[in-house]
Coordinates of C-alpha atoms in Angstrom, one line a residue:
Chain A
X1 CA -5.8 2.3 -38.7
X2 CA -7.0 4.4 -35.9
X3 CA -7.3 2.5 -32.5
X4 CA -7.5 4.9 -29.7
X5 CA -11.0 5.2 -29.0
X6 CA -12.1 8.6 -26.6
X7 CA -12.9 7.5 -23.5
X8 CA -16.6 7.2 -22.2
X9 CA -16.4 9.5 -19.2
X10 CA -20.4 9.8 -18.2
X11 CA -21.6 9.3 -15.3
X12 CA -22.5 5.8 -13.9
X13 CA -26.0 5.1 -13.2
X14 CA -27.6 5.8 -10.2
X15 CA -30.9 5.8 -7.7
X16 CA -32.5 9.0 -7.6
X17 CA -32.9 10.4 -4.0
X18 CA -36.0 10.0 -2.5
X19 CA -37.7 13.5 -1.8
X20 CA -38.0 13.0 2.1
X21 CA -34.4 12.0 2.4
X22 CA -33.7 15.2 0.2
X23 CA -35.7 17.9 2.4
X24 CA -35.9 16.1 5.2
X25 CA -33.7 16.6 8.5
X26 CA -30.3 15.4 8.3
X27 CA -29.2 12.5 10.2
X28 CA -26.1 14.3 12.3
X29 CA -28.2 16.6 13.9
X30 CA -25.9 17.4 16.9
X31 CA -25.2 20.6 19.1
X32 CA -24.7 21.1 22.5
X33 CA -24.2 24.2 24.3
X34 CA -22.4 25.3 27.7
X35 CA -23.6 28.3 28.9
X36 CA -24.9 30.3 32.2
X37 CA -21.9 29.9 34.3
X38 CA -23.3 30.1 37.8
X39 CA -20.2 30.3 40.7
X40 CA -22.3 28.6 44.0
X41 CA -20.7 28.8 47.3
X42 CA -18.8 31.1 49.6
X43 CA -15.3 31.9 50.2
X44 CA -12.6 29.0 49.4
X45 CA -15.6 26.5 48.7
X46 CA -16.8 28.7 45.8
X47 CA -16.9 27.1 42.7
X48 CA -18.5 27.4 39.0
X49 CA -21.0 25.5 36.8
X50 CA -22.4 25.5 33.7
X51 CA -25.1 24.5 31.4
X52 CA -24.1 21.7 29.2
X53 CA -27.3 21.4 26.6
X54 CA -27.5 18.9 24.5
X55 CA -30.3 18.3 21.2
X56 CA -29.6 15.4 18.8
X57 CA -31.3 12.6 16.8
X58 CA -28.6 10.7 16.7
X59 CA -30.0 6.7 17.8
X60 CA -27.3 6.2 19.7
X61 CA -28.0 9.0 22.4
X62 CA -30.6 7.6 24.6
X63 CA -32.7 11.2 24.8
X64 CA -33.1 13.7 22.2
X65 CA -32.5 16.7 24.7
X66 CA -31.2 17.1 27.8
X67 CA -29.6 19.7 30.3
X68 CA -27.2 19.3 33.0
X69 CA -25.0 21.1 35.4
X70 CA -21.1 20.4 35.2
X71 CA -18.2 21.9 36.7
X72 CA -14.5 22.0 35.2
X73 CA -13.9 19.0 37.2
X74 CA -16.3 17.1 35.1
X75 CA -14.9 17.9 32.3
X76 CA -11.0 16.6 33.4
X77 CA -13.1 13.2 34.8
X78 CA -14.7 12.6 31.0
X79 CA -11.1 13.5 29.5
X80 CA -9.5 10.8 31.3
X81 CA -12.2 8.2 31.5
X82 CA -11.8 8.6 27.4
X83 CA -7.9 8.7 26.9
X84 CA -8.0 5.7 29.3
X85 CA -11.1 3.8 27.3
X86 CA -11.1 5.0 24.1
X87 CA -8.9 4.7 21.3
X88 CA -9.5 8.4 20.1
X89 CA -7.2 11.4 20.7
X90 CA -8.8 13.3 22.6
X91 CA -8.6 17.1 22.1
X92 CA -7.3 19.3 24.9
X93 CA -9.3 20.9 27.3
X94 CA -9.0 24.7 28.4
X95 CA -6.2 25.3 30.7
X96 CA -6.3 24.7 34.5
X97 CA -5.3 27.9 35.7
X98 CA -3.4 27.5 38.6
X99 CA -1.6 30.5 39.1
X100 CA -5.1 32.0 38.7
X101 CA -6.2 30.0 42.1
X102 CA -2.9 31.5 44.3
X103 CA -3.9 34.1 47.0
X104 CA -3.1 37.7 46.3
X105 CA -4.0 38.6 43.1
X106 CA -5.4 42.0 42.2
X107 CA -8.5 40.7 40.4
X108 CA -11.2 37.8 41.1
X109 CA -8.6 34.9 40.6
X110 CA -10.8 32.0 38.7
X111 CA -14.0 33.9 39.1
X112 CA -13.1 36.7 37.1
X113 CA -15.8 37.6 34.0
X114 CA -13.3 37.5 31.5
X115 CA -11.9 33.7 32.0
X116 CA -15.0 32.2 33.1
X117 CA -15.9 32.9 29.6
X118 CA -13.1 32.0 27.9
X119 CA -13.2 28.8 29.8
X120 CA -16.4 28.2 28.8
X121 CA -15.9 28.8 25.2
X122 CA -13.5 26.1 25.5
X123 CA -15.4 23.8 27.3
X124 CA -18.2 23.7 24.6
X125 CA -16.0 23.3 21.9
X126 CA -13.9 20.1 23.5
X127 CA -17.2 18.6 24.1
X128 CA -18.5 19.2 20.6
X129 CA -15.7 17.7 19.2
X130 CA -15.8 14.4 21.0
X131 CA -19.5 13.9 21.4
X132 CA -19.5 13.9 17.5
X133 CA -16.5 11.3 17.4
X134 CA -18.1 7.4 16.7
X135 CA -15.7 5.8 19.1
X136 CA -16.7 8.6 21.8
X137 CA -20.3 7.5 21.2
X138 CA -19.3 4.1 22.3
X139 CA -18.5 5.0 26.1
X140 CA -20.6 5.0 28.7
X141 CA -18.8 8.1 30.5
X142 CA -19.5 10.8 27.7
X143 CA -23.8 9.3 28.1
X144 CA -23.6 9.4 31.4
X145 CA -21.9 13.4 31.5
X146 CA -24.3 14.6 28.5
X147 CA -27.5 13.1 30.1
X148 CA -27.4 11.9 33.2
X149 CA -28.1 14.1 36.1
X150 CA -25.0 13.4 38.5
X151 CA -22.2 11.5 37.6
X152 CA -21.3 8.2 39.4
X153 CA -17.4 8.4 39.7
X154 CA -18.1 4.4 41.2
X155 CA -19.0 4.1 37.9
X156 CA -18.6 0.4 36.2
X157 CA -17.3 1.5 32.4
X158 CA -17.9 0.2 29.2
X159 CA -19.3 0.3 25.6
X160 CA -22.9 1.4 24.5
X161 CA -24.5 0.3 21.2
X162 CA -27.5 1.6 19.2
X163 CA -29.2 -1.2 19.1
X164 CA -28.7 -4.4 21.2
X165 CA -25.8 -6.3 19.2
X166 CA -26.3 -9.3 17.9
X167 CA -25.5 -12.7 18.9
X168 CA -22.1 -12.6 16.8
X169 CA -20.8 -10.7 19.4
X170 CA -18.5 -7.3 19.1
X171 CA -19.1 -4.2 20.9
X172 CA -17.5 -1.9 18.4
X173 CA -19.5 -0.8 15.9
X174 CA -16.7 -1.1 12.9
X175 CA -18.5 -3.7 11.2
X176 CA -17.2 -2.8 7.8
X177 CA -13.8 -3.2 9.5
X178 CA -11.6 -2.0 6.2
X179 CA -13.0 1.9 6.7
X180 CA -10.6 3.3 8.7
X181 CA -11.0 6.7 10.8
X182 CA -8.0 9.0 11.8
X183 CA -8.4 12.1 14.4
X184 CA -6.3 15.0 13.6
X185 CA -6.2 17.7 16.4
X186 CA -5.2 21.1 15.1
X187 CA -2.4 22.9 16.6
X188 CA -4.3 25.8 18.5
Chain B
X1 CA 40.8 9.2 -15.5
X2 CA 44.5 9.1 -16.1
X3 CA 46.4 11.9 -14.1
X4 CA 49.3 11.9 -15.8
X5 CA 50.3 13.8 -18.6
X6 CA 52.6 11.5 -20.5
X7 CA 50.6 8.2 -21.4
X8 CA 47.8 8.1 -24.0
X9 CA 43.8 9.1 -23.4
X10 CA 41.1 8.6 -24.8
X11 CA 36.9 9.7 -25.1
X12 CA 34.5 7.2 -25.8
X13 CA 31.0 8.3 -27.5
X14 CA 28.3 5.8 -28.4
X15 CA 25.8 6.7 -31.0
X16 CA 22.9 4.4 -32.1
X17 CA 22.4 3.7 -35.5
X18 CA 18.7 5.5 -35.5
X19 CA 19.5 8.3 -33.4
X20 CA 17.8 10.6 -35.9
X21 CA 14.6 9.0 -35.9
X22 CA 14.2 6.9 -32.6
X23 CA 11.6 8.5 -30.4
X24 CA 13.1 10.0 -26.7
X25 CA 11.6 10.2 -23.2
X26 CA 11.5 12.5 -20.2
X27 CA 12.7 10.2 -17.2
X28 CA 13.6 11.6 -13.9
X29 CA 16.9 11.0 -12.4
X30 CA 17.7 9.8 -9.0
X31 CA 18.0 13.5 -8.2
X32 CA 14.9 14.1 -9.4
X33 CA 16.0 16.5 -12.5
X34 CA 14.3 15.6 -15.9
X35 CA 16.5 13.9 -18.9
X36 CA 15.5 12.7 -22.1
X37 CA 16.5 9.3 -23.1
X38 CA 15.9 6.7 -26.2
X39 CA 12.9 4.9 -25.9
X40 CA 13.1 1.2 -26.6
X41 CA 10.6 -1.8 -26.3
X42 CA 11.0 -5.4 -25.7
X43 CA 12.6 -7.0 -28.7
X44 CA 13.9 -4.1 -30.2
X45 CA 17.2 -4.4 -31.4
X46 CA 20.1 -1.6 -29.8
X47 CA 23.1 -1.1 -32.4
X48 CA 25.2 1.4 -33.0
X49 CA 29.5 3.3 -33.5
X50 CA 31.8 3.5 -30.5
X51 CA 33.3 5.9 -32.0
X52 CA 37.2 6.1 -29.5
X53 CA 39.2 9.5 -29.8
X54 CA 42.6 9.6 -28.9
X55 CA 43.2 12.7 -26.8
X56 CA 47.0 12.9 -28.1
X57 CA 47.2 12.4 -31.5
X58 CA 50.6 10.6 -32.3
X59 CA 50.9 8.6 -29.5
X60 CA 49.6 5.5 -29.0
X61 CA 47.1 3.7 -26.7
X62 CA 47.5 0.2 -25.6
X63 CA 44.5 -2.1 -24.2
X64 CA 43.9 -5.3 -22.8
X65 CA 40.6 -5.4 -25.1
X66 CA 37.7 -3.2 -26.2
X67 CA 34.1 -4.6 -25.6
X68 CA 30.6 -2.7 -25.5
X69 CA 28.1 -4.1 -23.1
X70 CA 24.3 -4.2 -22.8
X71 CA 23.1 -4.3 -19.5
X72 CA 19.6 -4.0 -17.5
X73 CA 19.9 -4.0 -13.6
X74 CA 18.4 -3.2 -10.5
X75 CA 20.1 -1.2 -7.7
X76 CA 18.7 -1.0 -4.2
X77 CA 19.8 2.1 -2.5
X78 CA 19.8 0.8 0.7
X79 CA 22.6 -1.8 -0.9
X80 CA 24.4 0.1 -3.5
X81 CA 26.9 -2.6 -3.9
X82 CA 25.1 -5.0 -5.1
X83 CA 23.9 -4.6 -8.7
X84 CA 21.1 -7.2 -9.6
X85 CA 21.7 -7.9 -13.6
X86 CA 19.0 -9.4 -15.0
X87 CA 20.1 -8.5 -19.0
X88 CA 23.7 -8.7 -19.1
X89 CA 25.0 -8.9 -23.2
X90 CA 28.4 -8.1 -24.2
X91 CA 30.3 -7.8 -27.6
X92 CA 33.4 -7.9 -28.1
X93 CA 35.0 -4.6 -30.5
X94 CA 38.8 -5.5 -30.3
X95 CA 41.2 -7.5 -28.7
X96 CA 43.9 -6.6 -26.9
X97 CA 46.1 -4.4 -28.9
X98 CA 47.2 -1.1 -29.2
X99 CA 45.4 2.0 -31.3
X100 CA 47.3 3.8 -33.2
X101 CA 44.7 6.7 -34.3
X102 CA 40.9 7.4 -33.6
X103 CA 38.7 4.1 -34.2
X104 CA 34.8 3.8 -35.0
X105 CA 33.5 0.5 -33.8
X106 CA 30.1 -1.1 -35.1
X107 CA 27.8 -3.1 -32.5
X108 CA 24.5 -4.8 -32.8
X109 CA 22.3 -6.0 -30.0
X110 CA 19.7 -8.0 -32.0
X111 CA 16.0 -8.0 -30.6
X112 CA 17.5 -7.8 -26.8
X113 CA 14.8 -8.8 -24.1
X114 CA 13.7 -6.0 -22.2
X115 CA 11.4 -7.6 -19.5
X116 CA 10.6 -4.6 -17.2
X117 CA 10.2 -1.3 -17.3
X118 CA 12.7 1.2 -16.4
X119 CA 11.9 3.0 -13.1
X120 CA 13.8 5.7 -10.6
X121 CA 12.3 5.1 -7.1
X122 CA 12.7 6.3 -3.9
X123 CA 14.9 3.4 -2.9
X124 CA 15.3 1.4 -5.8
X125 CA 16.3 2.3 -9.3
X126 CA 15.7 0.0 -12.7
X127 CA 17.9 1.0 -15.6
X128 CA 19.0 0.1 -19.0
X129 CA 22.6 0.8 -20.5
X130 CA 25.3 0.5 -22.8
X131 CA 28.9 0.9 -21.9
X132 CA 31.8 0.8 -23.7
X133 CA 35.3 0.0 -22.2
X134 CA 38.8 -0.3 -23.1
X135 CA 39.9 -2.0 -21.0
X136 CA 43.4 -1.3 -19.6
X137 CA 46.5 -2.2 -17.1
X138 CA 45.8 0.7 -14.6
X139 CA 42.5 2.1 -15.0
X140 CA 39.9 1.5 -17.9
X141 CA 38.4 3.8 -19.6
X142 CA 34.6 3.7 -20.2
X143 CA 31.4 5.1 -20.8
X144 CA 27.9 4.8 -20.2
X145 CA 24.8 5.7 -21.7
X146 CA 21.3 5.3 -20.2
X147 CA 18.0 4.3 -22.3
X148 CA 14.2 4.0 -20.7
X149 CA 12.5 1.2 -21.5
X150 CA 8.6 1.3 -21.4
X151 CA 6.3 -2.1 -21.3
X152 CA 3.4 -2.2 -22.8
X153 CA 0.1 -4.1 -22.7
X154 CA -2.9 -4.3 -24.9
X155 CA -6.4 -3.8 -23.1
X156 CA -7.1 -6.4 -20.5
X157 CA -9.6 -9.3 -21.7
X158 CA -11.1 -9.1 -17.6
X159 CA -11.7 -5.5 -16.3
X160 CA -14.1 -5.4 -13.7
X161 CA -15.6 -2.7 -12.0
X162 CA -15.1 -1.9 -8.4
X163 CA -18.0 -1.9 -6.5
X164 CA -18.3 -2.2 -2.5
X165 CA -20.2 -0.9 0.6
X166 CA -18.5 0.2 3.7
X167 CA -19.0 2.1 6.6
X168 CA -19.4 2.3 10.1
X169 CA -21.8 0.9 11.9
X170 CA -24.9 3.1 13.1
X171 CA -22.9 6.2 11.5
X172 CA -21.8 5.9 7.8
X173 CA -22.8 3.7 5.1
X174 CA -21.3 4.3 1.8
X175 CA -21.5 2.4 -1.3
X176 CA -18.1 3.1 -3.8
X177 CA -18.3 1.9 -7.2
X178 CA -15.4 2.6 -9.7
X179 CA -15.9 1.7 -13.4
X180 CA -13.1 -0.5 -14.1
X181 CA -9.9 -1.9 -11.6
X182 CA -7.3 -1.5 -14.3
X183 CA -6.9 1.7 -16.1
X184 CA -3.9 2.5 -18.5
X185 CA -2.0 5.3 -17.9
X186 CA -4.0 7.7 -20.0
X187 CA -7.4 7.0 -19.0
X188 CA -10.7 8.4 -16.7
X189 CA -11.8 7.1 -13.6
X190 CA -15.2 7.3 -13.4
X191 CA -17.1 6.7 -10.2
X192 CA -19.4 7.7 -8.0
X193 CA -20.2 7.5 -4.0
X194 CA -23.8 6.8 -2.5
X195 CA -24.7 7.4 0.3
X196 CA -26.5 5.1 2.6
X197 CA -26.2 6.4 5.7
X198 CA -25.2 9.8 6.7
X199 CA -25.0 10.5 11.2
X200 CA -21.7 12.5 10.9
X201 CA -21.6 16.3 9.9
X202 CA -19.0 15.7 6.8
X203 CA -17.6 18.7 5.5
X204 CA -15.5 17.3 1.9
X205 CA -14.8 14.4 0.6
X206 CA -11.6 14.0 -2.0
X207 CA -10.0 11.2 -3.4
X208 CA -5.8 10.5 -3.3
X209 CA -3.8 8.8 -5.6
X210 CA -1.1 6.9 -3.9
X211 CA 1.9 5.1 -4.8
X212 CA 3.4 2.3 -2.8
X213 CA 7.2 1.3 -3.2
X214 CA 7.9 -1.9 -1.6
X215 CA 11.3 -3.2 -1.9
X216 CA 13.2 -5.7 0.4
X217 CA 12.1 -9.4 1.6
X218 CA 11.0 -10.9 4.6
X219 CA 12.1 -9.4 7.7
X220 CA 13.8 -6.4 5.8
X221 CA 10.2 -4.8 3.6
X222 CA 10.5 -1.2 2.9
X223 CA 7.0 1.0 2.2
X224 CA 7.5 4.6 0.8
X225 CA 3.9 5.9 -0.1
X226 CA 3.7 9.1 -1.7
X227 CA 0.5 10.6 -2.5
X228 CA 0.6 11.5 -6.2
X229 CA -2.6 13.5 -6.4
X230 CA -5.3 14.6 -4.3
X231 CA -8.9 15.7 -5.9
X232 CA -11.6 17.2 -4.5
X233 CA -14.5 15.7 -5.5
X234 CA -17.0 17.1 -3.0
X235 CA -17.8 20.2 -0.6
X236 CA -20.4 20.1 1.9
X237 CA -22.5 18.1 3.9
X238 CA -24.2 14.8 1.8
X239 CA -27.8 13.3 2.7
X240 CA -29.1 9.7 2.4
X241 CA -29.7 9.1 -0.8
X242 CA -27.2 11.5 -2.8
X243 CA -25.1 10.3 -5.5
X244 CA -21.6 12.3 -5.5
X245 CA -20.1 11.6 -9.4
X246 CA -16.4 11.3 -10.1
X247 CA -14.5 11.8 -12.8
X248 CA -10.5 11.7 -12.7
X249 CA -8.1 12.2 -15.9
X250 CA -5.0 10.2 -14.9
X251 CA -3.4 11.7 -17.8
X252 CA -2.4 14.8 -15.2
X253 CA 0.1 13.0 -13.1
X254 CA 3.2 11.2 -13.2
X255 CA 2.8 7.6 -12.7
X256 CA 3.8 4.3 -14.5
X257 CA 2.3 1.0 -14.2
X258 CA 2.1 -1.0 -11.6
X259 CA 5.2 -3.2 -11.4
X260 CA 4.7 -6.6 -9.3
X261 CA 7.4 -8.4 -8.0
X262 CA 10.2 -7.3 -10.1
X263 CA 12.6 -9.4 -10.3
X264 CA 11.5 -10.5 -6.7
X265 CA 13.3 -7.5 -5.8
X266 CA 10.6 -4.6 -5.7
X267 CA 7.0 -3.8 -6.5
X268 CA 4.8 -0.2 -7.2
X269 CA 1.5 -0.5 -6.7
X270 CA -1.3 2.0 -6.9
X271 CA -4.1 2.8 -4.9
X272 CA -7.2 4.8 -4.9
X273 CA -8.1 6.4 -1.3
X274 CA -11.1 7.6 -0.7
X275 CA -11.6 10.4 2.2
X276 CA -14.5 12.0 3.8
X277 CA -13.3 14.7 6.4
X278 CA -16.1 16.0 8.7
X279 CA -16.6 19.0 10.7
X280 CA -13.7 18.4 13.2
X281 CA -10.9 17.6 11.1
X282 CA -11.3 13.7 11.3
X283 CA -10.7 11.4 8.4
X284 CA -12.6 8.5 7.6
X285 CA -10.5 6.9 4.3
X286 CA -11.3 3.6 2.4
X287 CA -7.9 2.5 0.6
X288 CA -8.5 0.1 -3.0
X289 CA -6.0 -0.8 -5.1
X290 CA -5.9 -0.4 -9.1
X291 CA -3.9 -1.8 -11.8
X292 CA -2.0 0.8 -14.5
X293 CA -0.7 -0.2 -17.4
X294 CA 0.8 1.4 -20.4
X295 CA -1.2 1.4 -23.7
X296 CA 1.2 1.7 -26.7
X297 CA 0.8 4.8 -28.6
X298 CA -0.9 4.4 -32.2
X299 CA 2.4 4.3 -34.2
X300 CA 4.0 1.4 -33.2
X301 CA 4.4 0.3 -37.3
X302 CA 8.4 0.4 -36.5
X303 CA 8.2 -2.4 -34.7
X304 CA 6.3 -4.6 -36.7
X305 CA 8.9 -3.4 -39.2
X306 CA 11.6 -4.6 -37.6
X307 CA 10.2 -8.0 -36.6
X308 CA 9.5 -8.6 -40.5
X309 CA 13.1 -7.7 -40.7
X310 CA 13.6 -10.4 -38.4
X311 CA 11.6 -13.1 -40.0
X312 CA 13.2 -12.4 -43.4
X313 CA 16.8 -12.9 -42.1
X314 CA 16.4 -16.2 -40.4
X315 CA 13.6 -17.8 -42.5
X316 CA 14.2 -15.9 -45.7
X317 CA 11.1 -16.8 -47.1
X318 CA 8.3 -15.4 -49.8
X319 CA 6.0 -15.2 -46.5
X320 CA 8.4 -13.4 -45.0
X321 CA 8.8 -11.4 -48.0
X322 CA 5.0 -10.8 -47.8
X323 CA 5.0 -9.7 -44.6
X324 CA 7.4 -6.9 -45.2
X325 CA 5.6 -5.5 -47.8
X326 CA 2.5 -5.6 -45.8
X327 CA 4.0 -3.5 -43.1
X328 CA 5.7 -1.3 -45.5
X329 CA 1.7 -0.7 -47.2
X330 CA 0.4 0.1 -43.7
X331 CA 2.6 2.5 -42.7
X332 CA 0.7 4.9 -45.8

C-alpha cells in the first residue's frame, strides 16, 4: 500500500496587478542631491555651502521638491538631533578635518578642490541614507533641514505623521508592531 | 581500566539480536562529526548478547554482579552532573560471582517506551543507551552503546494556513500567506508575499529558517538560534500589487521536529523569517513560527509485526493469530 502522496507545490492564488500599479511610478521615489559647493566669505570667516536637492512623492514629505543651502555644520546639527531623538543608527558623516583647518599648510586647508568634493560626496550619501530610513521620516529636524529654508536651532522637536493620527493616539507609525526593522551600517 | 598487569580484564561488546536487518541513522555527535546508529521507535523492543572476553585466558575474574541497563536521559551542558533519566530499565545477567572463561549473556527489553526523540543540541543533549557493567571491588568495567530514536506522527487532522498582513505604517504593507503551519520534515513550503504598499526602495527579499534551542527555567532560560537556511526568494525592487511566489523543499536541511517542553527541561522550535533588505542595507524581518514533524517512512510493516508478536504472547488468541498472518500477507 503506497501512502506517500507527491506533494502539491503550485502556486497559491493570487490578485493580478492592476496595470497602473504595474507601469506606473513607484511609490519610493526619493533622491536628493548636494552639489555646487559655493565657499562665501573672506579670510577666517570663509566658509562652504552646498545644494541639498531634494524630489520625492513620498506623503510624508510635505513638498515634492525643494532646494536649500547647508553647510557642514548643518549636517553635524541633523546628526545629533537624530542620535539624540531617534532610535536609528545613524550612519557617519564625512570627517571633520581638523588638521586641515591648522595655519601653515602648503595647500588651501578646507577649501581645497579635492576635499570639498570628497566631502560632498559624503554628505549626499549620509543624507540619502537617513532620509530614506521610516524612523528618520518621523522627526521633525531631517523636514525642517530637507525643506525648510533656515533652520531654527530654538527649534521645539518632535514626531511628524502622514496623515493626522487618529484619536487612538501613537506617534510612531509601527502599527503592525510585530514587523521589526534593523539598520546595519557597513564598515567603510 | 585496570592498570595493573596481574589481576583479570575483561571487553564488553553488545550486539542486538537484529543487527543485520535493523535500519541505522546518521546522528551528529556533540562534536559535531557524523555516526551511524540503530534506529528504534517507541514500543519497539531492544534485545540482544553481552558477549564478556576475558583478556587473560586462565585466570579468573571476580564480580560483585553483571547487569545490562537501558537508559534514556537528558544532559544539560551547562550542568553536566546532573543526568535527567526519564527511561531507566535494568536486567540483571549474573550475580556476583566469578568467570571462569569468556561468557555470552542474552537480554530483552520488551516494547521499551521511547517518549522523545533523540537530539544533540547546542547545550543540551537527549540520548538513548545500553550499558553493560560488571560490576567490581575497585573499578567496574562497562560499556556503552548509543541508539537514535525518531518520533513519529501521522498527518495532523488541523493544519491551517498562515495568513497575515503587516507592515509599517505609511511605508510597507505586506500580506504573507504560507500554505499550511505544520509541515513534516520532508515537505514544501509554499507561499507567497503581496504587496500592499511599497514607499521603500527594497532591493531582495529572502526567507531564513531558524532554530531556537531553549533550555533552562525561570530566571536561568537559555536561547541559541541558529539560522539553518537562508533562500532567496526575490531580487529587485516590488510594486503595489505584485505577487512574489515561494516555494521551499525542507527536505535540503538538517532539522528535526519541533520538540516542546521536553521533559520540562528543553524545547526546539522552528521559525520562518521573512526579510526584505532595501537599498541601504536595512532589514525589515517578520518572524512566524511552524511546527515539524516526522512522517514515518512507507515501510514501517516491522513494527506492526512485532506488535502482532506482542498480542500473540500475552493474549494467545485465534485473533491474535489472525492478525499475524495479516501482517505477514501485507508485507508481499
Amino acid at each position: 500500500m503506497s501512502e506517500s502522496t507527491v506533494a502539491d507545490t503550485r502556486r497559491l492564488n493570487s490578485k493580478p496587478q492592476d496595470l497602473t500599479d504595474a507601469y506606473g511610478p513607484p511609490s519610493n521615489f526619493l533622491e536628493i542631491d548636494v552639489y555646487d559647493p559655493q565657499t562665501i566669505g573672506v579670510g577666517r570667516n570663509r566658509f562652504t555651502t552646498y545644494e541639498v536637492r531634494m524630489r520625492t512623492n513620498l506623503p510624508i514629505f510635505k513638498l515634492k521638491e525643494s532646494c536649500v543651502r547647508r553647510r557642514y555644520s548643518d549636517f553635524e546639527w541633523l546628526k545629533n538631533e537624530l542620535e539624540r531623538d531617534s532610535k536609528i543608527v545613524v550612519p557617519p558623516l564625512p570627517g571633520k578635518a581638523l588638521k586641515r583647518q591648522l595655519p601653515f599648510r602648503g595647500d588651501e586647508g578646507i577649501f581645497e578642490e579635492s576635499f570639498i568634493e570628497e566631502r560632498r560626496v559624503g554628505l549626499e550619501q549620509f543624507i540619502n541614507r537617513i532620509a530614506g530610513h521610516p524612523l528618520a521620516q518621523n522627526e521633525r529636524c531631517l523636514h525642517m533641514f530637507l525643506q525648510e529654508e533656515s533652520i531654527d536651532r530654538n527649534y521645539i522637536p518632535g514626531k511628524i505623521t502622514a496623515f493626522p493620527p487618529p484619536p487612538l493616539l501613537f506617534n510612531s507609525r509601527w502599527r503592525f508592531n510585530c514587523f521589526k526593522v534593523r539598520d546595519y551600517t557597513p564598515i567603510i | 581500566m585496570s592498570f595493573f598487569s596481574f589481576g583479570q580484564s575483561a571487553e564488553i561488546d553488545i550486539v542486538l539480536n537484529d543487527g543485520e536487518t535493523r535500519k541505522k541513522v546518521e546522528h551528529k555527535t556533540e562534536d559535531g562529526k557524523k555516526e551511524k546508529y540503530f534506529l528504534f521507535y517507541d514500543g519497539e523492543t531492544v534485545s540482544g548478547k553481552v558477549n564478556i572476553t576475558l583478556k587473560n585466558p586462565g585466570k579468573r575474574l571476580e564480580h560483585q554482579g553483571i547487569k545490562i541497563e537501558f537508559i534514556g536521559q537528558i544532559e544539560l551542558y551547562y550542568d553536566r552532573g546532573n543526568h535527567h533519566e526519564f527511561v531507566s530499565l535494568v536486567k540483571d545477567l549474573a550475580r556476583p560471582g566469578e568467570m571462569t572463561q569468556s561468557q555470552t549473556f542474552d537480554f530483552e527489553f520488551t516494547h521499551v517506551e521511547k517518549p522523545y526523540e533523540s537530539y544533540t543540541g547546542q547545550n543540551v543533549k537527549l540520548r538513548y543507551f545500553l550499558r553493560a557493567t560488571v560490576s567490581r571491588r575497585l573499578n567496574d568495567i562497562s560499556k556503552e552503546m548509543d541508539i537514535v530514536v525518531h518520533t513519529l506522527s501521522t498527518y495532523p487532522e488541523l493544519n491551517s494556513s498562515i495568513k497575515m498582513e503587516v507592515g509599517i505604517e505609511d511605508c510597507l504593507h505586506i500580506e504573507f500567506e504560507y500554505n499550511k503551519s505544520k509541515y513534516h520534515l520532508k515537505d514544501v513550503i509554499v507561499g507567497k508575499i503581496y504587496f500592499l504598499l511599497v514607499r521603500i526602495k527594497i532591493k531582495h527579499m529572502e526567507i531564513d529558517i531558524i532554530k531556537r534551542e531553549t533550555t533552562g527555567t525561570g530566571p536561568n532560560v537559555y536561547h541559541e538560534n541558529d539560522t539553518i537556511a537562508k533562500y532567496e526568494i526575490m531580487d529587485g525592487a516590488p510594486v503595489r500589487g505584485e505577487s512574489i511566489p515561494i516555494r521551499l523543499f525542507l527536505a535540503g536541511y538538517e532539522m528535526t521536529p519541533t520538540m516542546r517542553d521536553i521533559n520540562k527541561k528543553f524545547s526546539v522550535r522552528y521559525y520562518l523569517n521573512l526579510v526584505l533588505i532595501d537599498e541601504e542595507e536595512r532589514r525589515y524581518f517578520k518572524q512566524q513560527e511552524i511546527t515539524l514533524w516526522r512522517k514515518g517512512d512507507v515501510v514501517r510493516k516491522s513494527m506492526s509485526h512485532q506488535a502482532a508478536i506482542a498480542s500473540l504472547r500475552f493474549e494467545g488468541s485465534a485473533g491474535a493469530e489472525k492478525a499475524l498472518a495479516q501482517t505477514r500477507e501485507d508485507s508481499h
